[in-house]
Each structure stands twice: as C-alpha cells, then as structure tokens.
Tab-separated table of C-alpha atoms in Angstrom:
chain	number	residue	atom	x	y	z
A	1	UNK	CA	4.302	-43.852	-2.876
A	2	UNK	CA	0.986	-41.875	-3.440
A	3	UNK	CA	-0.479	-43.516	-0.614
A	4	UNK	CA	2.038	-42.417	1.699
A	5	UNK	CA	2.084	-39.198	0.610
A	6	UNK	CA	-1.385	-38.109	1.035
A	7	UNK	CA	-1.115	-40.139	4.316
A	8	UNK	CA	2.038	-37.463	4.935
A	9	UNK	CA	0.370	-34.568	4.078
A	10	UNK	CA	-2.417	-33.642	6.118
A	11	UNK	CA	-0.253	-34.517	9.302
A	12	UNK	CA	2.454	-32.266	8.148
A	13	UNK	CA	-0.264	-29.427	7.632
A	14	UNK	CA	-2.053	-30.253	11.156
A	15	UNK	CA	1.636	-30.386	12.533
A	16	UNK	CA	1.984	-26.606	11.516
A	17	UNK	CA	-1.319	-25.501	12.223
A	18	UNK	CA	-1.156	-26.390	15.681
A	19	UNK	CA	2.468	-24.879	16.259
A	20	UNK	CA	0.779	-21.541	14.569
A	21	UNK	CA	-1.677	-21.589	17.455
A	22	UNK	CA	1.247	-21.970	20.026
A	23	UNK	CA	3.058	-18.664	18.627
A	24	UNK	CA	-0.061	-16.874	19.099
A	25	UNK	CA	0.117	-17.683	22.747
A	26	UNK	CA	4.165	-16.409	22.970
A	27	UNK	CA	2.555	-12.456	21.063
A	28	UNK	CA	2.209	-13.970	17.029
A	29	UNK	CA	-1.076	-12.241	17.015
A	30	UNK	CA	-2.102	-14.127	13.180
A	31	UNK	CA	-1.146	-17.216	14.865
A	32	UNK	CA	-4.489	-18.140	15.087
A	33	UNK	CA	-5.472	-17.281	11.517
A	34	UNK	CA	-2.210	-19.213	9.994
A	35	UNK	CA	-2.842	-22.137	12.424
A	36	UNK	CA	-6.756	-22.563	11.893
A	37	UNK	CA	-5.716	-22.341	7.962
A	38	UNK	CA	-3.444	-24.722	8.018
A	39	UNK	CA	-5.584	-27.569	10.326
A	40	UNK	CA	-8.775	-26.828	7.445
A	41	UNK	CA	-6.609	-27.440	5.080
A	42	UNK	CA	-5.227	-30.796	6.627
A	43	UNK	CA	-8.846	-31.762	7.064
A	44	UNK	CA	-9.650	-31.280	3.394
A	45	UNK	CA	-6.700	-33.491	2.609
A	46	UNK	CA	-7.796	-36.106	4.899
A	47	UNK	CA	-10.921	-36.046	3.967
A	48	UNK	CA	-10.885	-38.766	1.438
A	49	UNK	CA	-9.117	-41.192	4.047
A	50	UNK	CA	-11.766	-41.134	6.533
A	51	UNK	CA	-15.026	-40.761	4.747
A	52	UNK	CA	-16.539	-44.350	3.864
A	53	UNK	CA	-17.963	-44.836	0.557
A	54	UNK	CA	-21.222	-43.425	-0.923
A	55	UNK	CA	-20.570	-40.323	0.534
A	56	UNK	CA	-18.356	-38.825	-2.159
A	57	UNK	CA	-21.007	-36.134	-2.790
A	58	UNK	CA	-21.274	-34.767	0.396
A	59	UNK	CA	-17.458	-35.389	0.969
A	60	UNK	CA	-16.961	-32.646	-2.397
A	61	UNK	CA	-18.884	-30.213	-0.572
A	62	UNK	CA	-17.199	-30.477	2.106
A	63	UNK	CA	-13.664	-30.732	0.972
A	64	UNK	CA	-14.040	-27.544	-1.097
A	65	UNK	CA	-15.748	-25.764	1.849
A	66	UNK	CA	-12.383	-26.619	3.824
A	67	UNK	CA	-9.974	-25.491	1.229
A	68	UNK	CA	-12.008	-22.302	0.546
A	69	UNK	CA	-12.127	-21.236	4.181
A	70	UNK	CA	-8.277	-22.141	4.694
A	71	UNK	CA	-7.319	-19.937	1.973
A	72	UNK	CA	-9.700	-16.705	3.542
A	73	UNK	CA	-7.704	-17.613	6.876
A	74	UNK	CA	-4.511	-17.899	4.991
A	75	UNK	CA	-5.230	-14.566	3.142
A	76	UNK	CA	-6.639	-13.296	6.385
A	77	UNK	CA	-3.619	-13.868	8.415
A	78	UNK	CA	-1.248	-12.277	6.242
A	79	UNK	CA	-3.458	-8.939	6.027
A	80	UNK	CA	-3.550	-8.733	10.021
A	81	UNK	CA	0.282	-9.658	10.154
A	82	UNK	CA	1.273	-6.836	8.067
A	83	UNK	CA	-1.373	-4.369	9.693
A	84	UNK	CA	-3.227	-3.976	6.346
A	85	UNK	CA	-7.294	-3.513	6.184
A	86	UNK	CA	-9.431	-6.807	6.108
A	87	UNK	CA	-12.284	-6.112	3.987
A	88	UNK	CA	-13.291	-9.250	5.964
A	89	UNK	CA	-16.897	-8.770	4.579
A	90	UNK	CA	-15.799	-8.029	1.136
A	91	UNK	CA	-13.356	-10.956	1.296
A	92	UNK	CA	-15.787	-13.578	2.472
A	93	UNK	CA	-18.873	-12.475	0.044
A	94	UNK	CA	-16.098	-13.649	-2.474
A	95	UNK	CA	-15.561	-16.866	-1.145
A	96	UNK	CA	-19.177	-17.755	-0.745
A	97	UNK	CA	-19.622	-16.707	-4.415
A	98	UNK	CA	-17.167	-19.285	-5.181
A	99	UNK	CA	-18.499	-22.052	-3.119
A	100	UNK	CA	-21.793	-21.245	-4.929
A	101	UNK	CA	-20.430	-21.909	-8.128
A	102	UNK	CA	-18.705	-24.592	-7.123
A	103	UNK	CA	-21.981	-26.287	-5.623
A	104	UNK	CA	-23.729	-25.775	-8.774
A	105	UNK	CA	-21.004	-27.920	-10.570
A	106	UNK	CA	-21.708	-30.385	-7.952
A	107	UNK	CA	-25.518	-30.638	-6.923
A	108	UNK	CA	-27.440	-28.659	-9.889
A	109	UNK	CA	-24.986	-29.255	-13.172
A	110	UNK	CA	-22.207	-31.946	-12.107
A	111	UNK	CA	-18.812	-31.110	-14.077
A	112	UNK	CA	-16.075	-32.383	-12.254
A	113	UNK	CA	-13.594	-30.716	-14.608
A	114	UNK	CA	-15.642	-27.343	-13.837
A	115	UNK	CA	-15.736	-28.085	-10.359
A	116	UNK	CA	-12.385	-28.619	-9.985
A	117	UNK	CA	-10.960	-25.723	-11.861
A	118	UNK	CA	-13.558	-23.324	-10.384
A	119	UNK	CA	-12.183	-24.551	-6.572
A	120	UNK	CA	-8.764	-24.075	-7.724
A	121	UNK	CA	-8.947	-20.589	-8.950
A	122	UNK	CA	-10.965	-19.743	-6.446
A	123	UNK	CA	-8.795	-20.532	-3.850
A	124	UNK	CA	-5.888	-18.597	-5.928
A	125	UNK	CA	-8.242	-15.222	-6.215
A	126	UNK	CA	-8.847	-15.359	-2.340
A	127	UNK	CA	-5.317	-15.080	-1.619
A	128	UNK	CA	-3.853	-12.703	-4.206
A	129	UNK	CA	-5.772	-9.982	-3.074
A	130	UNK	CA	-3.980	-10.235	0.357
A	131	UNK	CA	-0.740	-10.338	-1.237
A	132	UNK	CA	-1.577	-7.087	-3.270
A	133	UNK	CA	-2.743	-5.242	-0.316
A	134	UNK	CA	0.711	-5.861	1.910
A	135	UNK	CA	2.972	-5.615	-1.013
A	136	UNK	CA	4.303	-2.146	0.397
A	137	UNK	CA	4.351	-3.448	4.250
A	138	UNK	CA	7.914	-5.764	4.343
A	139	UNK	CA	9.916	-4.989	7.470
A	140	UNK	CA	12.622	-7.148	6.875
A	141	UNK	CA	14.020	-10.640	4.526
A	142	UNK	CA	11.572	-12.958	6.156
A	143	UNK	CA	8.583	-10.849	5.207
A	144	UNK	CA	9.955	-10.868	1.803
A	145	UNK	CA	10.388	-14.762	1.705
A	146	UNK	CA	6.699	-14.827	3.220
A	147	UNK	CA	5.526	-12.865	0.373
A	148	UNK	CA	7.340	-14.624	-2.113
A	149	UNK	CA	6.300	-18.047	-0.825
A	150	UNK	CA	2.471	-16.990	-0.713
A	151	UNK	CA	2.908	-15.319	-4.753
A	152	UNK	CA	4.253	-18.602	-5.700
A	153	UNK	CA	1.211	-20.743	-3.887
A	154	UNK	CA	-1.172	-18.575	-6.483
A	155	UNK	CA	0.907	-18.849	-9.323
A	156	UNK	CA	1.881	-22.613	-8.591
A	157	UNK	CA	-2.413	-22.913	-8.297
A	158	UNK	CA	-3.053	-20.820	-11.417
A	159	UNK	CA	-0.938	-22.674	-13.671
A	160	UNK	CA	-2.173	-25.929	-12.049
A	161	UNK	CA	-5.576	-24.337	-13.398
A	162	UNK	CA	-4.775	-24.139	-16.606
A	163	UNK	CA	-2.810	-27.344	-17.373
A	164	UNK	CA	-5.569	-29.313	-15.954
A	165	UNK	CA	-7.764	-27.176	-18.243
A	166	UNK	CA	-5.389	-27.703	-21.161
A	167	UNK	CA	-5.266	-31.946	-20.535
A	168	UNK	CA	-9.271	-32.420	-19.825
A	169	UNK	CA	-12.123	-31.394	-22.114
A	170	UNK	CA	-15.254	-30.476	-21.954
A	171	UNK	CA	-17.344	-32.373	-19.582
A	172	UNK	CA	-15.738	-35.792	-19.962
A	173	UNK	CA	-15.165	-38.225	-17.051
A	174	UNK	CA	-13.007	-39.911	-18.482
A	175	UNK	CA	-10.239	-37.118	-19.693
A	176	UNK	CA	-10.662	-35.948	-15.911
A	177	UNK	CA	-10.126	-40.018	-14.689
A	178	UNK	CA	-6.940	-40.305	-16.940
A	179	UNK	CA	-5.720	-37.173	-16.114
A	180	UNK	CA	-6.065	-37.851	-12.180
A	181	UNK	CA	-4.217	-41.251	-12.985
A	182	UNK	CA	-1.339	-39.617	-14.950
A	183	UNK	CA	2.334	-38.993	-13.185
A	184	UNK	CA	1.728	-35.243	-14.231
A	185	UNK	CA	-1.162	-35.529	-12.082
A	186	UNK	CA	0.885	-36.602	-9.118
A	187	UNK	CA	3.664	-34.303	-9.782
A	188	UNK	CA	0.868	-30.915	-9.944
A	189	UNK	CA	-0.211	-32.444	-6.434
A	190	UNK	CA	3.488	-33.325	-5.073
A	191	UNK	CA	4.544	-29.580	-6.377
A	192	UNK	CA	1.473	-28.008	-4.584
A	193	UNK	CA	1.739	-29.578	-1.684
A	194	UNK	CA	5.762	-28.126	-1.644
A	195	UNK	CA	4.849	-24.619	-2.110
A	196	UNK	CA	2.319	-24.664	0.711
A	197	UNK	CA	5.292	-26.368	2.902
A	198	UNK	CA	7.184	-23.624	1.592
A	199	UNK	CA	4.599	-20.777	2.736
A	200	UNK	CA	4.309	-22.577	5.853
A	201	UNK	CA	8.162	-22.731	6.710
A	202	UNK	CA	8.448	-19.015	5.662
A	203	UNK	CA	5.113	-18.213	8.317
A	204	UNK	CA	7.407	-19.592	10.641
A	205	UNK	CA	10.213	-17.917	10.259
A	206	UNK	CA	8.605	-14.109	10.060
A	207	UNK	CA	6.511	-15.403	12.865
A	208	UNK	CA	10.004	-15.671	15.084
A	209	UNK	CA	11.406	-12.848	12.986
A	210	UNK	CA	8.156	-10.801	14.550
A	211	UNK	CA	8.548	-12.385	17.766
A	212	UNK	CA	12.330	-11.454	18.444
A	213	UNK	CA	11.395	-7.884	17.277
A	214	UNK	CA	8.662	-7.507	19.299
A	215	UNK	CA	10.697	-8.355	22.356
A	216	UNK	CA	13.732	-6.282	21.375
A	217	UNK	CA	11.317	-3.443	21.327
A	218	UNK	CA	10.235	-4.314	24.668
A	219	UNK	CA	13.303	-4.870	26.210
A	220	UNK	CA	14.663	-1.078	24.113
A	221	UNK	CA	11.634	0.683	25.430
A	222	UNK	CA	10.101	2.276	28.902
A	223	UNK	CA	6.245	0.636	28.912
A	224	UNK	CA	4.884	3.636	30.296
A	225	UNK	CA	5.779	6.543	28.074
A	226	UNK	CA	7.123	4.713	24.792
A	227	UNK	CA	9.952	6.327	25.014
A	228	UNK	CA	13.233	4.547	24.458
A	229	UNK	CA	14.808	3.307	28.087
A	230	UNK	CA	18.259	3.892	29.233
A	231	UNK	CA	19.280	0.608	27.263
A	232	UNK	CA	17.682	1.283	24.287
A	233	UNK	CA	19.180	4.813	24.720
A	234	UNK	CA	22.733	3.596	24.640
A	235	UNK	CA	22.120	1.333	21.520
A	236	UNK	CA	20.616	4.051	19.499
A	237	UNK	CA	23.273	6.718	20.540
A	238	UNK	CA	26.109	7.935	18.596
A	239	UNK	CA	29.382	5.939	18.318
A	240	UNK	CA	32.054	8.957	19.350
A	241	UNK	CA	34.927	6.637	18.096
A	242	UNK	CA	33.582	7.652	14.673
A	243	UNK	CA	35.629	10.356	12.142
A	244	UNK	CA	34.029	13.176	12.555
A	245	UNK	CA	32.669	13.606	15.964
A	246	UNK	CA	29.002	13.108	16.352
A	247	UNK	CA	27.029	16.845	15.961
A	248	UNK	CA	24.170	17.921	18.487
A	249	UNK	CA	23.113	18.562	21.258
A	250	UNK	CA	21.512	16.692	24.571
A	251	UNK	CA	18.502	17.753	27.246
A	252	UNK	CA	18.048	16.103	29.840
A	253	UNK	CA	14.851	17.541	31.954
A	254	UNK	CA	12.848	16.382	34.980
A	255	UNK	CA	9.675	17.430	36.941
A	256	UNK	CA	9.964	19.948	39.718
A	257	UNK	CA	9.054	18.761	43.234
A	258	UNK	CA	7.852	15.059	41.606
A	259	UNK	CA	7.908	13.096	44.681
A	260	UNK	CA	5.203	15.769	46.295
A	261	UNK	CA	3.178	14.175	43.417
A	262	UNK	CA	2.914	11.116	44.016
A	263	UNK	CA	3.079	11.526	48.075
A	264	UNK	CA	0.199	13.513	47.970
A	265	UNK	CA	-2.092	11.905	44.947
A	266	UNK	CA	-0.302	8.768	44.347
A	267	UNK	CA	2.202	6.802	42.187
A	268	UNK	CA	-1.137	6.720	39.229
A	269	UNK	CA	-1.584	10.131	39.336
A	270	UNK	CA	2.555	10.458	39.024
A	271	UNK	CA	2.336	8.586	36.472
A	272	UNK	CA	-0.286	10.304	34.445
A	273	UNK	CA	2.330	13.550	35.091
A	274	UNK	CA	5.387	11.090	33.614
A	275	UNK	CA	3.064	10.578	30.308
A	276	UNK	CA	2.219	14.018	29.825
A	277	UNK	CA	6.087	15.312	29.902
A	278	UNK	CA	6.709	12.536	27.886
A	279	UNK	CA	3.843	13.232	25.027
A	280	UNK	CA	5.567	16.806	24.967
A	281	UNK	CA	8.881	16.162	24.341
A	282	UNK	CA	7.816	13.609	21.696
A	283	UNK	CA	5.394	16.332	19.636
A	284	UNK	CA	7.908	18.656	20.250
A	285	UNK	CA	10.933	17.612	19.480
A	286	UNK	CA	11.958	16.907	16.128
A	287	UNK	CA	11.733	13.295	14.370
A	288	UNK	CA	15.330	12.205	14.751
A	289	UNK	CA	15.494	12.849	18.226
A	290	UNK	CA	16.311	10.243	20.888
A	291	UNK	CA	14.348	10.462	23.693
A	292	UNK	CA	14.391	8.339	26.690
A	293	UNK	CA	13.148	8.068	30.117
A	294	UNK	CA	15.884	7.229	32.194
A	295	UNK	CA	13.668	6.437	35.470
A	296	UNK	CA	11.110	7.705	37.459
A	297	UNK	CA	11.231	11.638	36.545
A	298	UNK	CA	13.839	12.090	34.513
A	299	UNK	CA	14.441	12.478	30.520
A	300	UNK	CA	17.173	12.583	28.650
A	301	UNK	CA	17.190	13.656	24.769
A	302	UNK	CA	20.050	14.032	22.292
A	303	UNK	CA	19.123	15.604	18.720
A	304	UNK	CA	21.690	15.108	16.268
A	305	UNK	CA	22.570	18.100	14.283
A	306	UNK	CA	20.881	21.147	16.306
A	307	UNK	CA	22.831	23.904	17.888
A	308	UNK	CA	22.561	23.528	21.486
A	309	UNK	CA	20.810	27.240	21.674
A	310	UNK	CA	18.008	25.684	18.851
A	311	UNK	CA	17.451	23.221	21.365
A	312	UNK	CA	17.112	25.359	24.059
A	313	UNK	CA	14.192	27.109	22.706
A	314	UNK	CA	12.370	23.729	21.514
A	315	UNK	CA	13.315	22.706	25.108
A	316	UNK	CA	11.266	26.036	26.790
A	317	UNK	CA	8.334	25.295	24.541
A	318	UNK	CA	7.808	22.203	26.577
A	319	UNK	CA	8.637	24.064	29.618
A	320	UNK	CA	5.715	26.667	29.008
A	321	UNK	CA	3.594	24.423	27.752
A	322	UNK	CA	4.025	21.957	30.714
A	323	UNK	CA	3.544	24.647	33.038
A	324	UNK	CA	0.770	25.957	31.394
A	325	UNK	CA	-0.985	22.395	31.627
A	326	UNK	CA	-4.583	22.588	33.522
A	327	UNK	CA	-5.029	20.235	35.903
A	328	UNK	CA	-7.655	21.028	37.376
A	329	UNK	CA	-9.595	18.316	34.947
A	330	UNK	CA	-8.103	15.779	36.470
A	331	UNK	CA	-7.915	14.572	40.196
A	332	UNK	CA	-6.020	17.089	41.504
A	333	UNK	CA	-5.805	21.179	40.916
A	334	UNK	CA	-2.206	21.603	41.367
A	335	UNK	CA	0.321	23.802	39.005
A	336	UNK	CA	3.440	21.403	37.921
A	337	UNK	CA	6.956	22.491	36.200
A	338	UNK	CA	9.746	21.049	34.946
A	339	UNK	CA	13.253	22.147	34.540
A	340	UNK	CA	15.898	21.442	31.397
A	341	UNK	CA	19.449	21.321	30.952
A	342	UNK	CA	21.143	21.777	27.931
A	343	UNK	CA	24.818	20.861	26.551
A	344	UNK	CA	26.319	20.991	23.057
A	345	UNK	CA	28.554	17.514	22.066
A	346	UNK	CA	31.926	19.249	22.467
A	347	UNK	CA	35.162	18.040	21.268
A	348	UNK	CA	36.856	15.864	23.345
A	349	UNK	CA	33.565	13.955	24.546
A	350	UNK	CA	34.004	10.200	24.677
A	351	UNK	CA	30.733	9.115	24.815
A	352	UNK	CA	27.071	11.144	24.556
A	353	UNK	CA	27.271	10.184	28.268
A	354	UNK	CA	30.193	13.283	28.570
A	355	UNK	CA	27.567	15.947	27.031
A	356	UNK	CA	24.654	14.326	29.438
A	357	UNK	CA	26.945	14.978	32.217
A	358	UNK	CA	27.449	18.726	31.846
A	359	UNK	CA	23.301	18.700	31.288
A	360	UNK	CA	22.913	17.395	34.360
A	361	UNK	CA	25.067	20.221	36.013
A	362	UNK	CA	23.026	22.980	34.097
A	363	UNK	CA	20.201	21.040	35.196
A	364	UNK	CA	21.109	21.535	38.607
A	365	UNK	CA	21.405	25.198	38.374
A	366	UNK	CA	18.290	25.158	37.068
A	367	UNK	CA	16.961	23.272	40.361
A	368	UNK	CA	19.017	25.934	42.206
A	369	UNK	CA	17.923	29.030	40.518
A	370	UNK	CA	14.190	28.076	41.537
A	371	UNK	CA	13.342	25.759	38.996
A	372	UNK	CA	10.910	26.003	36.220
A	373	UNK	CA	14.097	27.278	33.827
A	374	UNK	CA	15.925	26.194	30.705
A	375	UNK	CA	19.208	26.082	31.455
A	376	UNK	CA	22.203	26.573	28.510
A	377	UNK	CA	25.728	26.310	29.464
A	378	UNK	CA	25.146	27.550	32.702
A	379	UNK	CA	22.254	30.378	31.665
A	380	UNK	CA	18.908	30.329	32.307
A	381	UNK	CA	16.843	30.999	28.722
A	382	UNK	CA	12.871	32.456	29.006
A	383	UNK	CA	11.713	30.758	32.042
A	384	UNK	CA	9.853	31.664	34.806
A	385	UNK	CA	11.111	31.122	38.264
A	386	UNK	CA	8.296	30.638	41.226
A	387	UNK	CA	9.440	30.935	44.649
A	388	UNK	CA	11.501	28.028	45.120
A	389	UNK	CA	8.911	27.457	48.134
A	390	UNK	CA	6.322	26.899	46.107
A	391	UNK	CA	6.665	23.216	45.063
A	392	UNK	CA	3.454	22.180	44.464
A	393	UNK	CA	0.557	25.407	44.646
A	394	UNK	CA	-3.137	23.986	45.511
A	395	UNK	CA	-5.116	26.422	42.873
C-alpha cells in the first residue's frame, strides 16, 4: 500500500501543477507560481523512484533543494494572489539559509534526524510568513478556505517536526530507521500528503473563484474609462420596488460638439477626451456614486442620498474644470465643454431609468441653451454659455 502511494503522489502533485499553469493562461496570474510549486514538489517525491542506488547523497541534496524551492513558490504565489509585497529577496536569503544548514547535516556533520527536522521546519517558516502577510486580504469563502488550507500545511509540518523529534534521539540511525518503518511514520506522510491535496483543491477553487470575478468585472465595466457600463449600471442600481423609495439624485452629462473631435483629430484623441471626463466625475463625485459610461460620449451618474441641487454644484465643478482643461499639451489646441442634466428620484419613479429620463430632457435644454451649462429641473446653474457656433474654438 506504501508503494502505491508514493507511486500516487507525485502524479497527483504534477497533475495539479500543470492545470495551475493552464489557469494562468485563462488570467490566474499566480498560476505559474502554484503550478511550478506543485511540479518541484512532485519531483522531490519522485525522486527516490528514479534515482539508482549509490546516489542517495546527492539525491538528499537534491530532494531538499526541491521541497525548499516549492514551498518559496507556494509562499510566493499566495503573496502575488492576494496583492501583498514579496520581499522576494528577503524570502529567498531565508531559504538558502536553510538549505545551508541542511547541507551541513548532510556533507560536513551527517545527522539524518537533524537533517530531516531542519528541512521540515524550514519548509513550514517559508510559508507562514506568506500567510501572515495576506491575513487581512480575503475577498470572499474560497480565500478563506485557501488560507485555512495553507495554516494547516504549517501546522500539520510543525507538529510532524516535533513528533519525529519526540520518537528519534540524538544522532541515532537506528531510532530514525525504526521510526521511518513505524505505521505512525506512514500515517505523518499519508496526513501530509492530504493537507497539501487539501491546499491544492482550495488553489483551485479561489483560482476559479478569481477567474469568474475577474470576468464579471469585465463584463460590469467600460475598458476605457473604468467606469461601470450600462449593464453593470443596471445591476448596481437601486431596486424601486423597495419600501421606502430609493433617495438621490441622477446626472447624466456628455461632451459638447464630440463628434468634431474625433472628425477632426481622430477616434484616439476622442478617446483621450472620454478619459479625462471620466477621471473628473470619478475625483469628483463622491464614493458611493454610480457612474457609468453609457457609450461613446455620454455619462450617466446616480448618487444615493444627495439633494438634486448638491449635485448640481458637484456636477458644475466638473463642468468648469473640464472647460478649463488646457489642451494645448496635447495634439491639438482646442477648448472642449460638456453639458449636465440633473433630476431628483421623485415619487412615482419605477425604475432609476424614470429620473435618467427627465436628465436627459434637462440635458437637452442644456444643448439648447448653448451648451456648456448645468441644467436642474429645467434651470441652468453657474455655467457659461459660448456662442452655440462655437463648437470647437482653434486657440
């Protein structure tokens, strides 16, 4: 049964490695780390099966230097998962200290019992630290099974450790020999080898977990600006069915004279325009507003809570400041404006799509009045009307 096991091991580990290294190719950025861990550590547990005999020396060294650089990659990966600092120098000056001890239980003093323990604890010590650092960084229940599954691979090791240390003394082969014969023996290595197919399992899981997020987000959000899209709009809006009635206010805005833009610099240049409306009405705005790019031009806000006047001044700050953008750094020394409608959620609205609707109209007076105007329930609020002639003004 112990044959078969160690036989079963290493090709469950490669197994997992390599489908860690396809997830990195579907957006799984530590896909890579997880999967190269994973294959190491395979190849330290096959190790044994493939080396011939006489070369048990060299086959320590290297079985140790597997299992230490599996556990930086392991420790590694979960750091760059969670988007915590590396301290990749720091981390691997500690596992070269441990491979030096353990080489000098090997080549200069040979202690297998030292050897052993010092690999073990080492390899325990290089991933705690990792653990510590993105303790604070769970999104959701499969980061916390990651977590937990990676804390119980270091405690599992630790107390491995010290029952090992507790059954062997001193420098004695042959405590070390019985021990390794003993059905406690097989049940430390049966148990270990669980809690890394636990870890494993639960890498897997966040690793779709992050996937599926990652792709909500995308299909939620405009690629250009950030800003939510007219889907991820509607999911994030207000349910009106709700007792009481949704508070706020909406805006919905849009560049003056837009498609001169891009006719006369191009759809990059337009697009540069798009960002910096966008960047505006995000710094601007406050944090519990939805904003959105509905398509090409035009934005659409809704800020739960604020009088629709309050939001008419927040909304002329981005006017002015829009206006008062210098172009002239760029490719092209034109002056741009935008115009802004604004329209309280009223009672008997039946969707946030009711208070965009009368926006839109105030929007349109806005247009009509000349543009460059904040527009409140039909009344224009601190802007400055140009010439309506004047769409886009070479400086």
């Amino acid at each position: 049964m112990q044959d078969n096991f160690a036989y079963l091991l290493p090709f469950i580990m490669f197994t997992f490695g390599v489908v860690f290294l396809g997830l990195q190719a579907i957006g799984f950025r530590p896909g890579r780390y997880w999967g190269l861990g994973y294959i190491l550590g395979a190849a330290g547990f096959a190790l044994p099966m493939v080396l011939p005999e006489g070369f048990d020396l060299f086959g320590a060294l290297l079985a140790d230097f597997l299992f230490l650089a599996a556990f930086v990659l392991y420790g590694h990966a979960l750091l760059v998962q969670f988007g915590a600092p590396t301290y990749v120098r720091v981390r691997l000056g500690a596992a070269i200290a441990a491979y030096l001890v353990v080489c000098f239980f090997i080549l200069v003093q040979p202690n297998l019992r030292n050897e052993l323990a010092t690999s073990d604890m080492g390899l325990a010590l290089l991933l705690a630290p990792s653990i510590f650092l993105v303790r604070r960084k769970i999104r959701n229940l499969m980061d916390k099974v990651l977590l937990a599954a990676a804390s119980l691979v270091v405690a599992e090791t630790l107390m491995r450790v010290g029952i090992f240390l507790w059954f062997t003394t001193g420098s004695s082969p042959e405590s070390v020999g019985a021990y390794f014969t003993s059905d406690y023996s097989y049940l430390a290595q049966f148990t270990a080898s669980i809690c890394g197919f636990l870890m494993a399992l639960s890498v897997l899981g966040s690793a779709i977990a992050d996937v599926i997020e990652q792709h909500r987000l995308e299909a939620d959000h405009d690629p250009l600006t950030g800003l939510l899209n007219r889907r991820g709009f509607d999911l994030s809006a207000p349910d009106f069915r709700l007792t009481p009635l949704p508070s706020g206010a909406v805006l919905i805005c849009d560049i003056d004279h837009f498609k001169s833009v891009n006719d006369r610099f191009g759809h990059a240049t337009g697009d540069r325009v798009i960002i910096a409306l966008a960047s505006l009405l995000k710094e601007t705005l406050p944090a519990s507003a939805k904003v959105a790019r509905f398509g090409g031009e035009e934005f659409v806000a809704y800020v739960p809570d604020m009088p629709a006047a309050q939001l008419a001044i927040l909304a002329n700050m981005v006017r002015s400041a829009f206006a008062a953008r210098n172009w002239s750094e760029g490719p092209f020394p034109v002056h741009i404006t935008s115009s802004f409608g604004i329209s309280a959620i009223a009672l008997g609205d039946h969707s946030i799509h009711d208070a965009i609707s009368r926006a839109d109209g105030f929007l349109y007076r806005a247009k009509e009045a000349g543009r460059n105007q904040v527009v409140q329930e039909g009344l224009a609020l601190l802007g400055v009307t140009p010439a309506a002639s004047l769409k886009v003004v070479a400086s």
